[in-house]
Amino acid sequence: MKVQASPKLHTRDLAIFGKPPAFAEKVHVGRPNIGNRERLLGRINDMLDRNWLTNDGPYVQQFEKQIAEFVGVRHCVAMCNGTVALEIAIRALGLAGEVIVPSFTFVATAHALQWQEITPVFCDIKQSTHTIDPAQIEKMITPRTSGIIGVHTWGRPCDIDTLEAIARRRNLQVLFDAAHAFGCSYKGKMIGGFGRCEVFSFHATKFFNTFEGGAVLTNDDALAEKMRLMRNFGFRGNDNVIYIGTNGKMTEVCAAMGLTSLESVDEFVATNRHNYQAYRRELDGIPGITLMAYDESERTNYQYIVVEVDEQDAGLGRDELVQVLTAENVLARRYFFPGCHRMEPYRSYFPHAALLLPETEKLCRRVMVLPNGTSVDEGAISQIGQVMRTAVSNAAAVRARLAGSESSLPVQSETATRSTTA
Ligand code: T4K
């Protein structure tokens, strides 16, 4: 990671004013965590020697066993990605009609339903947790509702107990999109064992990756068996198809990556946590900037550095800050803007959905995610913090510059910010 020498203490130092960016290379939010390269290459060599590349190979079997043990759940059914894992879980559970989901999620959660002609009914979130608001769920239930999908957004578990209680009372199925939550816990128990099942994504940008990949975890023997059939076209043995299925198989090379990643989980958490604490120090006291908190009493992977921007207090909106950071080669992301309900086809299907989703709408305007993992170190985080502090301290000048009116820049009277360069 190359941090440019020039400090970013004054507005005139910012890249939006023509100065070199803080970083010579782009700093990405979703830089993959890669474990021990030698061990990975060793596994790939063994795989090539074995000449067994996919279709429930030895690495996939070992991966499933180790993931199930790690999480403390009876079954792990590994899949080619998190989206297909969701689709298969939804189909295996027999969901139909309508399913209640938060709109504040990656669009795959909704698409996995709509792809099967099940209507995602978007529910609002709680501003304090960014997860589905149980108080809103009951209002969305109709005679067509068959289930609820809670999302553990940013790895922070949704209100699992309440969702399970509603599901029991209203005779609905509940499953969890745990794409962000590998290695996290809820009330001391690992995420993966709640609801009818839980779905992980092991995509390259996730805390724990298998290049592409995913899995459904469940304690239900019959459900696991059904999903195993479904991910392999419905085959039970050669020539015997007993079910409609698809191709959801994980490859051996992906499982090799997963086994290697699993050996480094503690290191990944330590790096993320160290970075998170550095961000906390660097962003502390910047008006209108709030770093999302993690519950330190639970296990968590600290993968997402989530910042909320209060435009009133910061003097700059989230989008303006993203522009400032992007000019510095810091590719902050506006996850999950603009909310699934504003994406197609949902926008056309439910043109007035926003009226029922005030908290989602508000959050979608405020949130941005900053780089974490091995793509940043304390020096880089210090530089990112300094850029944000300088921009907010000189919000009027920055806003004017972004609006293209250079004439109003109060460069002389600007507030110099403290040096945070390591
Ligand atoms: N449910 C939830 C709640 C999810 O968040 C997701 C996926 C799913 C379900 C579905 O799981 P999968 O089917 O994906 O397994 C990314 C990921 O593609 C997606 O997996 C993830 N959520 C979502 C939150 O983030 P994008 O559109 O942001 O990806 P992209 O290509 O812009 O990459 C993000 C950043 O990471 C960029 O700055 C580039 C950098 N990057 C990316 C890759 C792939 C790298 O540096 N190296 C890489 O190899 O969606």
GROMACS .gro file of C-alpha atoms and ligand atoms in nm:
model
  472
    1MET     CA    1   0.000   0.000   0.000
    2LYS     CA    2   0.165   0.323  -0.115
    3VAL     CA    3   0.057   0.629   0.083
    4GLN     CA    4   0.157   0.951  -0.091
    5ALA     CA    5   0.389   1.165   0.119
    6SER     CA    6   0.183   1.482   0.095
    7PRO     CA    7  -0.043   1.544   0.395
    8LYS     CA    8  -0.408   1.628   0.348
    9LEU     CA    9  -0.444   1.896   0.612
   10HIS     CA   10  -0.594   2.177   0.405
   11THR     CA   11  -0.858   2.188   0.137
   12ARG     CA   12  -0.588   2.282  -0.114
   13ASP     CA   13  -0.420   1.944  -0.042
   14LEU     CA   14  -0.724   1.748  -0.157
   15ALA     CA   15  -0.727   1.573  -0.492
   16ILE     CA   16  -1.054   1.743  -0.586
   17PHE     CA   17  -0.847   2.065  -0.590
   18GLY     CA   18  -0.597   1.914  -0.830
   19LYS     CA   19  -0.339   1.773  -0.586
   20PRO     CA   20  -0.209   1.415  -0.633
   21PRO     CA   21  -0.441   1.160  -0.476
   22ALA     CA   22  -0.361   1.029  -0.129
   23PHE     CA   23  -0.300   0.685  -0.273
   24ALA     CA   24  -0.103   0.602  -0.585
   25GLU     CA   25  -0.321   0.297  -0.644
   26LYS     CA   26  -0.691   0.242  -0.596
   27VAL     CA   27  -0.783   0.122  -0.247
   28HIS     CA   28  -1.075  -0.120  -0.270
   29VAL     CA   29  -1.346  -0.199  -0.018
   30GLY     CA   30  -1.369  -0.567  -0.106
   31ARG     CA   31  -1.002  -0.670  -0.134
   32PRO     CA   32  -0.996  -1.048  -0.085
   33ASN     CA   33  -0.844  -1.198   0.230
   34ILE     CA   34  -0.594  -1.456   0.115
   35GLY     CA   35  -0.455  -1.717   0.351
   36ASN     CA   36  -0.130  -1.910   0.321
   37ARG     CA   37  -0.037  -1.910  -0.047
   38GLU     CA   38   0.201  -2.209  -0.022
   39ARG     CA   39  -0.065  -2.425   0.138
   40LEU     CA   40  -0.320  -2.320  -0.121
   41LEU     CA   41  -0.084  -2.399  -0.408
   42GLY     CA   42   0.003  -2.732  -0.243
   43ARG     CA   43  -0.365  -2.821  -0.230
   44ILE     CA   44  -0.418  -2.720  -0.592
   45ASN     CA   45  -0.124  -2.938  -0.696
   46ASP     CA   46  -0.268  -3.233  -0.506
   47MET     CA   47  -0.602  -3.171  -0.673
   48LEU     CA   48  -0.440  -3.174  -1.017
   49ASP     CA   49  -0.248  -3.493  -0.934
   50ARG     CA   50  -0.574  -3.654  -0.823
   51ASN     CA   51  -0.745  -3.532  -1.139
   52TRP     CA   52  -1.070  -3.476  -0.950
   53LEU     CA   53  -1.193  -3.123  -1.008
   54THR     CA   54  -1.558  -3.106  -0.906
   55ASN     CA   55  -1.872  -3.314  -0.828
   56ASP     CA   56  -1.852  -3.368  -0.455
   57GLY     CA   57  -1.476  -3.422  -0.450
   58PRO     CA   58  -1.261  -3.486  -0.140
   59TYR     CA   59  -1.189  -3.117  -0.076
   60VAL     CA   60  -1.556  -3.025  -0.087
   61GLN     CA   61  -1.640  -3.305   0.155
   62GLN     CA   62  -1.361  -3.200   0.390
   63PHE     CA   63  -1.466  -2.835   0.359
   64GLU     CA   64  -1.827  -2.914   0.446
   65LYS     CA   65  -1.720  -3.118   0.748
   66GLN     CA   66  -1.488  -2.847   0.879
   67ILE     CA   67  -1.737  -2.565   0.825
   68ALA     CA   68  -2.012  -2.760   1.003
   69GLU     CA   69  -1.773  -2.825   1.294
   70PHE     CA   70  -1.659  -2.462   1.307
   71VAL     CA   71  -2.017  -2.337   1.324
   72GLY     CA   72  -2.147  -2.623   1.539
   73VAL     CA   73  -2.426  -2.727   1.300
   74ARG     CA   74  -2.511  -3.076   1.174
   75HIS     CA   75  -2.498  -3.004   0.800
   76CYS     CA   76  -2.310  -2.776   0.565
   77VAL     CA   77  -2.414  -2.804   0.200
   78ALA     CA   78  -2.149  -2.621  -0.005
   79MET     CA   79  -2.261  -2.439  -0.318
   80CYS     CA   80  -2.113  -2.251  -0.613
   81ASN     CA   81  -2.215  -1.910  -0.470
   82GLY     CA   82  -2.437  -1.748  -0.210
   83THR     CA   83  -2.713  -1.656  -0.455
   84VAL     CA   84  -2.764  -2.012  -0.578
   85ALA     CA   85  -2.742  -2.129  -0.217
   86LEU     CA   86  -3.029  -1.891  -0.133
   87GLU     CA   87  -3.230  -2.007  -0.435
   88ILE     CA   88  -3.187  -2.371  -0.342
   89ALA     CA   89  -3.271  -2.310   0.025
   90ILE     CA   90  -3.586  -2.119  -0.074
   91ARG     CA   91  -3.697  -2.395  -0.310
   92ALA     CA   92  -3.613  -2.677  -0.072
   93LEU     CA   93  -3.821  -2.510   0.200
   94GLY     CA   94  -4.112  -2.489  -0.041
   95LEU     CA   95  -4.153  -2.112  -0.009
   96ALA     CA   96  -4.413  -1.966  -0.244
   97GLY     CA   97  -4.638  -1.664  -0.288
   98GLU     CA   98  -4.482  -1.387  -0.082
   99VAL     CA   99  -4.176  -1.376   0.139
  100ILE     CA  100  -4.090  -1.084   0.367
  101VAL     CA  101  -3.736  -0.946   0.329
  102PRO     CA  102  -3.561  -0.621   0.412
  103SER     CA  103  -3.507  -0.387   0.118
  104PHE     CA  104  -3.178  -0.278   0.272
  105THR     CA  105  -2.975  -0.575   0.149
  106PHE     CA  106  -2.772  -0.682  -0.151
  107VAL     CA  107  -3.014  -0.734  -0.438
  108ALA     CA  108  -2.936  -1.108  -0.449
  109THR     CA  109  -3.162  -1.163  -0.146
  110ALA     CA  110  -3.463  -1.033  -0.341
  111HIS     CA  111  -3.358  -1.181  -0.675
  112ALA     CA  112  -3.329  -1.531  -0.528
  113LEU     CA  113  -3.704  -1.509  -0.462
  114GLN     CA  114  -3.817  -1.328  -0.774
  115TRP     CA  115  -3.612  -1.567  -0.991
  116GLN     CA  116  -3.857  -1.834  -0.870
  117GLU     CA  117  -4.158  -1.608  -0.915
  118ILE     CA  118  -4.195  -1.559  -0.542
  119THR     CA  119  -4.274  -1.198  -0.452
  120PRO     CA  120  -4.027  -1.030  -0.217
  121VAL     CA  121  -4.230  -0.808   0.016
  122PHE     CA  122  -3.997  -0.536   0.136
  123CYS     CA  123  -3.998  -0.458   0.505
  124ASP     CA  124  -3.837  -0.158   0.672
  125ILE     CA  125  -3.528  -0.178   0.891
  126LYS     CA  126  -3.443  -0.037   1.231
  127GLN     CA  127  -3.213   0.263   1.202
  128SER     CA  128  -3.022   0.150   1.512
  129THR     CA  129  -2.936  -0.197   1.377
  130HIS     CA  130  -2.970  -0.170   0.995
  131THR     CA  131  -3.159  -0.502   1.009
  132ILE     CA  132  -3.524  -0.592   0.950
  133ASP     CA  133  -3.765  -0.431   1.198
  134PRO     CA  134  -3.971  -0.708   1.363
  135ALA     CA  135  -4.237  -0.452   1.457
  136GLN     CA  136  -4.309  -0.397   1.087
  137ILE     CA  137  -4.313  -0.762   0.986
  138GLU     CA  138  -4.660  -0.854   1.114
  139LYS     CA  139  -4.810  -0.566   0.914
  140MET     CA  140  -4.673  -0.716   0.595
  141ILE     CA  141  -4.813  -1.066   0.645
  142THR     CA  142  -5.095  -1.165   0.408
  143PRO     CA  143  -5.263  -1.501   0.334
  144ARG     CA  144  -4.998  -1.548   0.059
  145THR     CA  145  -4.700  -1.507   0.293
  146SER     CA  146  -4.496  -1.825   0.330
  147GLY     CA  147  -4.180  -1.704   0.500
  148ILE     CA  148  -3.941  -1.444   0.630
  149ILE     CA  149  -3.578  -1.397   0.534
  150GLY     CA  150  -3.378  -1.204   0.792
  151VAL     CA  151  -3.042  -1.064   0.681
  152HIS     CA  152  -2.749  -1.035   0.922
  153THR     CA  153  -2.635  -0.713   0.759
  154TRP     CA  154  -2.264  -0.629   0.808
  155GLY     CA  155  -2.234  -0.946   1.019
  156ARG     CA  156  -2.455  -0.802   1.294
  157PRO     CA  157  -2.727  -1.059   1.361
  158CYS     CA  158  -3.085  -0.947   1.308
  159ASP     CA  159  -3.335  -0.995   1.590
  160ILE     CA  160  -3.338  -1.372   1.551
  161ASP     CA  161  -3.545  -1.458   1.860
  162THR     CA  162  -3.828  -1.223   1.762
  163LEU     CA  163  -3.828  -1.337   1.399
  164GLU     CA  164  -3.844  -1.700   1.507
  165ALA     CA  165  -4.127  -1.620   1.749
  166ILE     CA  166  -4.328  -1.441   1.477
  167ALA     CA  167  -4.268  -1.730   1.239
  168ARG     CA  168  -4.390  -1.982   1.496
  169ARG     CA  169  -4.698  -1.776   1.584
  170ARG     CA  170  -4.795  -1.710   1.221
  171ASN     CA  171  -4.696  -2.052   1.090
  172LEU     CA  172  -4.425  -1.918   0.858
  173GLN     CA  173  -4.082  -2.049   0.770
  174VAL     CA  174  -3.783  -1.839   0.865
  175LEU     CA  175  -3.435  -1.853   0.719
  176PHE     CA  176  -3.142  -1.617   0.734
  177ASP     CA  177  -2.923  -1.460   0.470
  178ALA     CA  178  -2.597  -1.482   0.662
  179ALA     CA  179  -2.383  -1.377   0.364
  180HIS     CA  180  -2.190  -1.128   0.581
  181ALA     CA  181  -2.189  -1.320   0.905
  182PHE     CA  182  -1.941  -1.606   0.884
  183GLY     CA  183  -1.755  -1.621   1.215
  184CYS     CA  184  -2.015  -1.411   1.401
  185SER     CA  185  -2.229  -1.510   1.696
  186TYR     CA  186  -2.574  -1.432   1.840
  187LYS     CA  187  -2.620  -1.462   2.215
  188GLY     CA  188  -2.298  -1.664   2.225
  189LYS     CA  189  -2.402  -1.916   1.957
  190MET     CA  190  -2.243  -1.914   1.613
  191ILE     CA  191  -2.449  -1.781   1.324
  192GLY     CA  192  -2.533  -2.073   1.095
  193GLY     CA  193  -2.762  -2.274   1.320
  194PHE     CA  194  -3.068  -2.050   1.341
  195GLY     CA  195  -3.405  -2.066   1.166
  196ARG     CA  196  -3.479  -2.351   0.924
  197CYS     CA  197  -3.139  -2.281   0.770
  198GLU     CA  198  -2.881  -2.007   0.717
  199VAL     CA  199  -2.703  -1.912   0.396
  200PHE     CA  200  -2.342  -1.796   0.375
  201SER     CA  201  -2.164  -1.632   0.084
  202PHE     CA  202  -1.797  -1.710   0.037
  203HIS     CA  203  -1.753  -1.460  -0.246
  204ALA     CA  204  -1.405  -1.311  -0.298
  205THR     CA  205  -1.508  -0.987  -0.127
  206LYS     CA  206  -1.637  -1.159   0.185
  207PHE     CA  207  -1.446  -1.194   0.512
  208PHE     CA  208  -1.390  -1.561   0.434
  209ASN     CA  209  -1.373  -1.658   0.067
  210THR     CA  210  -1.358  -1.956  -0.165
  211PHE     CA  211  -1.314  -1.731  -0.476
  212GLU     CA  212  -1.685  -1.779  -0.550
  213GLY     CA  213  -1.889  -1.994  -0.317
  214GLY     CA  214  -2.159  -2.027  -0.060
  215ALA     CA  215  -2.326  -2.278   0.167
  216VAL     CA  216  -2.649  -2.358   0.341
  217LEU     CA  217  -2.620  -2.471   0.702
  218THR     CA  218  -2.896  -2.652   0.882
  219ASN     CA  219  -2.965  -2.894   1.165
  220ASP     CA  220  -3.249  -3.051   0.964
  221ASP     CA  221  -3.135  -3.386   0.816
  222ALA     CA  222  -3.417  -3.410   0.559
  223LEU     CA  223  -3.369  -3.053   0.440
  224ALA     CA  224  -2.994  -3.106   0.398
  225GLU     CA  225  -3.054  -3.421   0.197
  226LYS     CA  226  -3.302  -3.242  -0.029
  227MET     CA  227  -3.059  -2.954  -0.091
  228ARG     CA  228  -2.779  -3.199  -0.177
  229LEU     CA  229  -3.002  -3.351  -0.442
  230MET     CA  230  -3.110  -3.012  -0.573
  231ARG     CA  231  -2.756  -2.879  -0.612
  232ASN     CA  232  -2.673  -3.182  -0.832
  233PHE     CA  233  -2.965  -3.184  -1.080
  234GLY     CA  234  -3.169  -3.410  -0.851
  235PHE     CA  235  -2.944  -3.714  -0.904
  236ARG     CA  236  -2.946  -3.996  -0.651
  237GLY     CA  237  -2.675  -4.221  -0.786
  238ASN     CA  238  -2.611  -4.261  -1.158
  239ASP     CA  239  -2.907  -4.240  -1.399
  240ASN     CA  240  -3.157  -4.184  -1.119
  241VAL     CA  241  -3.308  -3.836  -1.103
  242ILE     CA  242  -3.565  -3.811  -0.827
  243TYR     CA  243  -3.609  -3.436  -0.802
  244ILE     CA  244  -3.595  -3.117  -1.001
  245GLY     CA  245  -3.250  -2.972  -0.947
  246THR     CA  246  -2.989  -2.734  -1.079
  247ASN     CA  247  -2.612  -2.711  -1.084
  248GLY     CA  248  -2.513  -2.555  -0.755
  249LYS     CA  249  -2.195  -2.753  -0.694
  250MET     CA  250  -1.880  -2.610  -0.541
  251THR     CA  251  -1.561  -2.693  -0.730
  252GLU     CA  252  -1.253  -2.852  -0.575
  253VAL     CA  253  -1.037  -2.546  -0.635
  254CYS     CA  254  -1.290  -2.334  -0.445
  255ALA     CA  255  -1.298  -2.581  -0.159
  256ALA     CA  256  -0.914  -2.578  -0.156
  257MET     CA  257  -0.929  -2.201  -0.114
  258GLY     CA  258  -1.192  -2.242   0.158
  259LEU     CA  259  -0.986  -2.493   0.354
  260THR     CA  260  -0.690  -2.257   0.332
  261SER     CA  261  -0.898  -1.954   0.433
  262LEU     CA  262  -1.035  -2.147   0.729
  263GLU     CA  263  -0.681  -2.188   0.866
  264SER     CA  264  -0.642  -1.808   0.873
  265VAL     CA  265  -0.979  -1.700   1.010
  266ASP     CA  266  -0.830  -1.574   1.337
  267GLU     CA  267  -0.571  -1.366   1.149
  268PHE     CA  268  -0.840  -1.216   0.925
  269VAL     CA  269  -1.044  -1.116   1.229
  270ALA     CA  270  -0.737  -0.972   1.404
  271THR     CA  271  -0.647  -0.759   1.099
  272ASN     CA  272  -1.004  -0.634   1.057
  273ARG     CA  273  -1.041  -0.559   1.426
  274HIS     CA  274  -0.709  -0.371   1.438
  275ASN     CA  275  -0.818  -0.165   1.137
  276TYR     CA  276  -1.162  -0.105   1.286
  277GLN     CA  277  -1.002   0.036   1.602
  278ALA     CA  278  -0.772   0.257   1.392
  279TYR     CA  279  -1.075   0.391   1.205
  280ARG     CA  280  -1.246   0.456   1.537
  281ARG     CA  281  -0.952   0.671   1.648
  282GLU     CA  282  -0.917   0.851   1.315
  283LEU     CA  283  -1.285   0.930   1.266
  284ASP     CA  284  -1.346   1.023   1.627
  285GLY     CA  285  -1.502   1.365   1.668
  286ILE     CA  286  -1.554   1.445   1.299
  287PRO     CA  287  -1.892   1.620   1.303
  288GLY     CA  288  -2.169   1.421   1.138
  289ILE     CA  289  -1.957   1.108   1.090
  290THR     CA  290  -2.054   0.798   1.287
  291LEU     CA  291  -1.868   0.471   1.265
  292MET     CA  292  -2.104   0.174   1.308
  293ALA     CA  293  -2.043  -0.015   1.632
  294TYR     CA  294  -2.002  -0.390   1.672
  295ASP     CA  295  -2.117  -0.574   1.983
  296GLU     CA  296  -1.786  -0.654   2.151
  297SER     CA  297  -1.952  -0.918   2.371
  298GLU     CA  298  -2.021  -1.133   2.063
  299ARG     CA  299  -1.788  -1.293   1.809
  300THR     CA  300  -1.778  -1.079   1.498
  301ASN     CA  301  -1.562  -1.057   1.186
  302TYR     CA  302  -1.532  -0.674   1.169
  303GLN     CA  303  -1.538  -0.700   0.790
  304TYR     CA  304  -1.736  -0.385   0.718
  305ILE     CA  305  -1.626  -0.035   0.809
  306VAL     CA  306  -1.969   0.127   0.790
  307VAL     CA  307  -1.994   0.502   0.824
  308GLU     CA  308  -2.312   0.705   0.850
  309VAL     CA  309  -2.299   1.063   0.729
  310ASP     CA  310  -2.537   1.316   0.881
  311GLU     CA  311  -2.544   1.588   0.618
  312GLN     CA  312  -2.673   1.849   0.860
  313ASP     CA  313  -2.383   1.807   1.101
  314ALA     CA  314  -2.110   1.726   0.849
  315GLY     CA  315  -2.203   2.004   0.609
  316LEU     CA  316  -2.148   1.750   0.332
  317GLY     CA  317  -2.369   1.468   0.214
  318ARG     CA  318  -2.260   1.105   0.188
  319ASP     CA  319  -2.234   1.130  -0.191
  320GLU     CA  320  -2.008   1.434  -0.170
  321LEU     CA  321  -1.777   1.252   0.071
  322VAL     CA  322  -1.769   0.951  -0.159
  323GLN     CA  323  -1.664   1.186  -0.441
  324VAL     CA  324  -1.388   1.338  -0.227
  325LEU     CA  325  -1.258   0.993  -0.130
  326THR     CA  326  -1.281   0.855  -0.482
  327ALA     CA  327  -1.064   1.142  -0.607
  328GLU     CA  328  -0.807   1.027  -0.348
  329ASN     CA  329  -0.828   0.672  -0.492
  330VAL     CA  330  -1.026   0.547  -0.193
  331LEU     CA  331  -1.316   0.359  -0.351
  332ALA     CA  332  -1.574   0.397  -0.074
  333ARG     CA  333  -1.900   0.218  -0.160
  334ARG     CA  334  -2.263   0.317  -0.105
  335TYR     CA  335  -2.393  -0.028  -0.006
  336PHE     CA  336  -2.693  -0.094  -0.049
  337PHE     CA  337  -2.797   0.219  -0.235
  338PRO     CA  338  -3.065   0.286  -0.350
  339GLY     CA  339  -3.239  -0.010  -0.177
  340CYS     CA  340  -3.382  -0.312  -0.358
  341HIS     CA  341  -3.723  -0.145  -0.384
  342ARG     CA  342  -3.569   0.118  -0.613
  343MET     CA  343  -3.407  -0.140  -0.842
  344GLU     CA  344  -3.569  -0.322  -1.130
  345PRO     CA  345  -3.790  -0.511  -1.154
  346TYR     CA  346  -3.909  -0.417  -0.804
  347ARG     CA  347  -3.931  -0.044  -0.877
  348SER     CA  348  -4.179  -0.113  -1.156
  349TYR     CA  349  -4.371  -0.376  -0.960
  350PHE     CA  350  -4.403  -0.165  -0.643
  351PRO     CA  351  -4.371   0.201  -0.744
  352HIS     CA  352  -4.493   0.326  -0.406
  353ALA     CA  353  -4.283   0.092  -0.188
  354ALA     CA  354  -4.074   0.382  -0.059
  355LEU     CA  355  -4.373   0.513   0.136
  356LEU     CA  356  -4.357   0.207   0.358
  357LEU     CA  357  -3.981   0.216   0.394
  358PRO     CA  358  -3.888   0.552   0.552
  359GLU     CA  359  -3.599   0.414   0.758
  360THR     CA  360  -3.455   0.227   0.461
  361GLU     CA  361  -3.478   0.541   0.250
  362LYS     CA  362  -3.299   0.743   0.516
  363LEU     CA  363  -3.023   0.487   0.566
  364CYS     CA  364  -2.965   0.448   0.192
  365ARG     CA  365  -2.882   0.820   0.179
  366ARG     CA  366  -2.639   0.806   0.472
  367VAL     CA  367  -2.429   0.492   0.455
  368MET     CA  368  -2.091   0.434   0.301
  369VAL     CA  369  -1.843   0.153   0.346
  370LEU     CA  370  -1.468   0.214   0.373
  371PRO     CA  371  -1.182  -0.024   0.283
  372ASN     CA  372  -1.080  -0.291   0.533
  373GLY     CA  373  -0.875  -0.610   0.544
  374THR     CA  374  -0.521  -0.633   0.415
  375SER     CA  375  -0.580  -0.352   0.164
  376VAL     CA  376  -0.523  -0.097   0.440
  377ASP     CA  377  -0.290  -0.047   0.733
  378GLU     CA  378  -0.275   0.214   1.009
  379GLY     CA  379  -0.096   0.463   0.783
  380ALA     CA  380  -0.358   0.429   0.513
  381ILE     CA  381  -0.643   0.457   0.763
  382SER     CA  382  -0.482   0.766   0.911
  383GLN     CA  383  -0.468   0.919   0.563
  384ILE     CA  384  -0.833   0.830   0.494
  385GLY     CA  385  -0.934   0.983   0.828
  386GLN     CA  386  -0.738   1.297   0.752
  387VAL     CA  387  -0.905   1.339   0.413
  388MET     CA  388  -1.249   1.305   0.575
  389ARG     CA  389  -1.165   1.543   0.860
  390THR     CA  390  -1.026   1.805   0.623
  391ALA     CA  391  -1.325   1.776   0.391
  392VAL     CA  392  -1.577   1.810   0.674
  393SER     CA  393  -1.384   2.093   0.843
  394ASN     CA  394  -1.400   2.283   0.516
  395ALA     CA  395  -1.735   2.162   0.398
  396ALA     CA  396  -1.845   2.482   0.227
  397ALA     CA  397  -1.532   2.500   0.013
  398VAL     CA  398  -1.552   2.133  -0.075
  399ARG     CA  399  -1.917   2.159  -0.164
  400ALA     CA  400  -1.851   2.463  -0.381
  401ARG     CA  401  -1.566   2.286  -0.556
  402LEU     CA  402  -1.774   1.978  -0.624
  403ALA     CA  403  -2.051   2.198  -0.758
  404GLY     CA  404  -1.794   2.342  -0.996
  405SER     CA  405  -1.777   2.696  -0.851
  406GLU     CA  406  -1.411   2.749  -0.770
  407SER     CA  407  -1.452   3.125  -0.721
  408SER     CA  408  -1.607   3.081  -0.376
  409LEU     CA  409  -1.317   2.882  -0.226
  410PRO     CA  410  -1.216   3.030   0.110
  411VAL     CA  411  -0.869   2.875   0.089
  412GLN     CA  412  -0.705   3.134   0.316
  413SER     CA  413  -0.960   3.119   0.593
  414GLU     CA  414  -0.995   2.743   0.603
  415THR     CA  415  -0.960   2.539   0.919
  416ALA     CA  416  -0.639   2.334   0.932
  417THR     CA  417  -0.699   1.988   1.073
  418ARG     CA  418  -0.471   1.792   1.303
  419SER     CA  419  -0.208   1.580   1.135
  420THR     CA  420  -0.300   1.214   1.146
  421THR     CA  421  -0.034   1.080   0.913
  422ALA     CA  422   0.149   0.792   1.077
  423T4K     N1  423  -2.682  -1.170   0.029
  423T4K     C1  424  -2.609  -1.066   0.070
  423T4K     C2  425  -2.654  -0.989   0.190
  423T4K     C3  426  -2.492  -1.030   0.002
  423T4K     O1  427  -2.419  -0.924   0.041
  423T4K     C4  428  -2.452  -1.107  -0.111
  423T4K     C5  429  -2.335  -1.070  -0.186
  423T4K     C6  430  -2.531  -1.218  -0.148
  423T4K     C7  431  -2.647  -1.245  -0.076
  423T4K     C8  432  -2.499  -1.305  -0.265
  423T4K     O2  433  -2.381  -1.382  -0.245
  423T4K     P1  434  -2.289  -1.423  -0.374
  423T4K     O3  435  -2.383  -1.483  -0.479
  423T4K     O4  436  -2.220  -1.297  -0.424
  423T4K     O5  437  -2.195  -1.523  -0.317
  423T4K     C9  438  -2.004  -0.750  -0.403
  423T4K    C10  439  -2.004  -0.899  -0.419
  423T4K     O6  440  -1.997  -0.937  -0.556
  423T4K    C11  441  -2.122  -0.967  -0.357
  423T4K     O7  442  -2.082  -1.100  -0.336
  423T4K    C12  443  -2.156  -0.907  -0.222
  423T4K     N2  444  -2.276  -0.961  -0.164
  423T4K    C13  445  -2.174  -0.758  -0.235
  423T4K    C14  446  -2.204  -0.693  -0.102
  423T4K     O8  447  -2.051  -0.703  -0.280
  423T4K     P2  448  -2.009  -0.561  -0.577
  423T4K     O9  449  -2.101  -0.527  -0.688
  423T4K    O10  450  -1.979  -0.459  -0.477
  423T4K    O11  451  -1.871  -0.622  -0.634
  423T4K     P3  452  -1.748  -0.548  -0.698
  423T4K    O12  453  -1.702  -0.628  -0.813
  423T4K    O13  454  -1.779  -0.405  -0.721
  423T4K    O14  455  -1.634  -0.559  -0.587
  423T4K    C15  456  -1.632  -0.481  -0.469
  423T4K    C16  457  -1.493  -0.423  -0.449
  423T4K    O15  458  -1.400  -0.526  -0.426
  423T4K    C17  459  -1.441  -0.344  -0.567
  423T4K    O16  460  -1.379  -0.226  -0.518
  423T4K    C18  461  -1.335  -0.434  -0.629
  423T4K    C19  462  -1.288  -0.518  -0.514
  423T4K     N3  463  -1.249  -0.654  -0.555
  423T4K    C20  464  -1.347  -0.737  -0.601
  423T4K    C21  465  -1.316  -0.865  -0.641
  423T4K    C22  466  -1.423  -0.957  -0.692
  423T4K    C23  467  -1.118  -0.694  -0.548
  423T4K    O17  468  -1.031  -0.615  -0.506
  423T4K     N4  469  -1.085  -0.823  -0.584
  423T4K    C24  470  -1.179  -0.911  -0.630
  423T4K    O18  471  -1.146  -1.027  -0.661
  423T4K    O19  472  -2.071  -0.688  -0.507
   0.00000   0.00000   0.00000
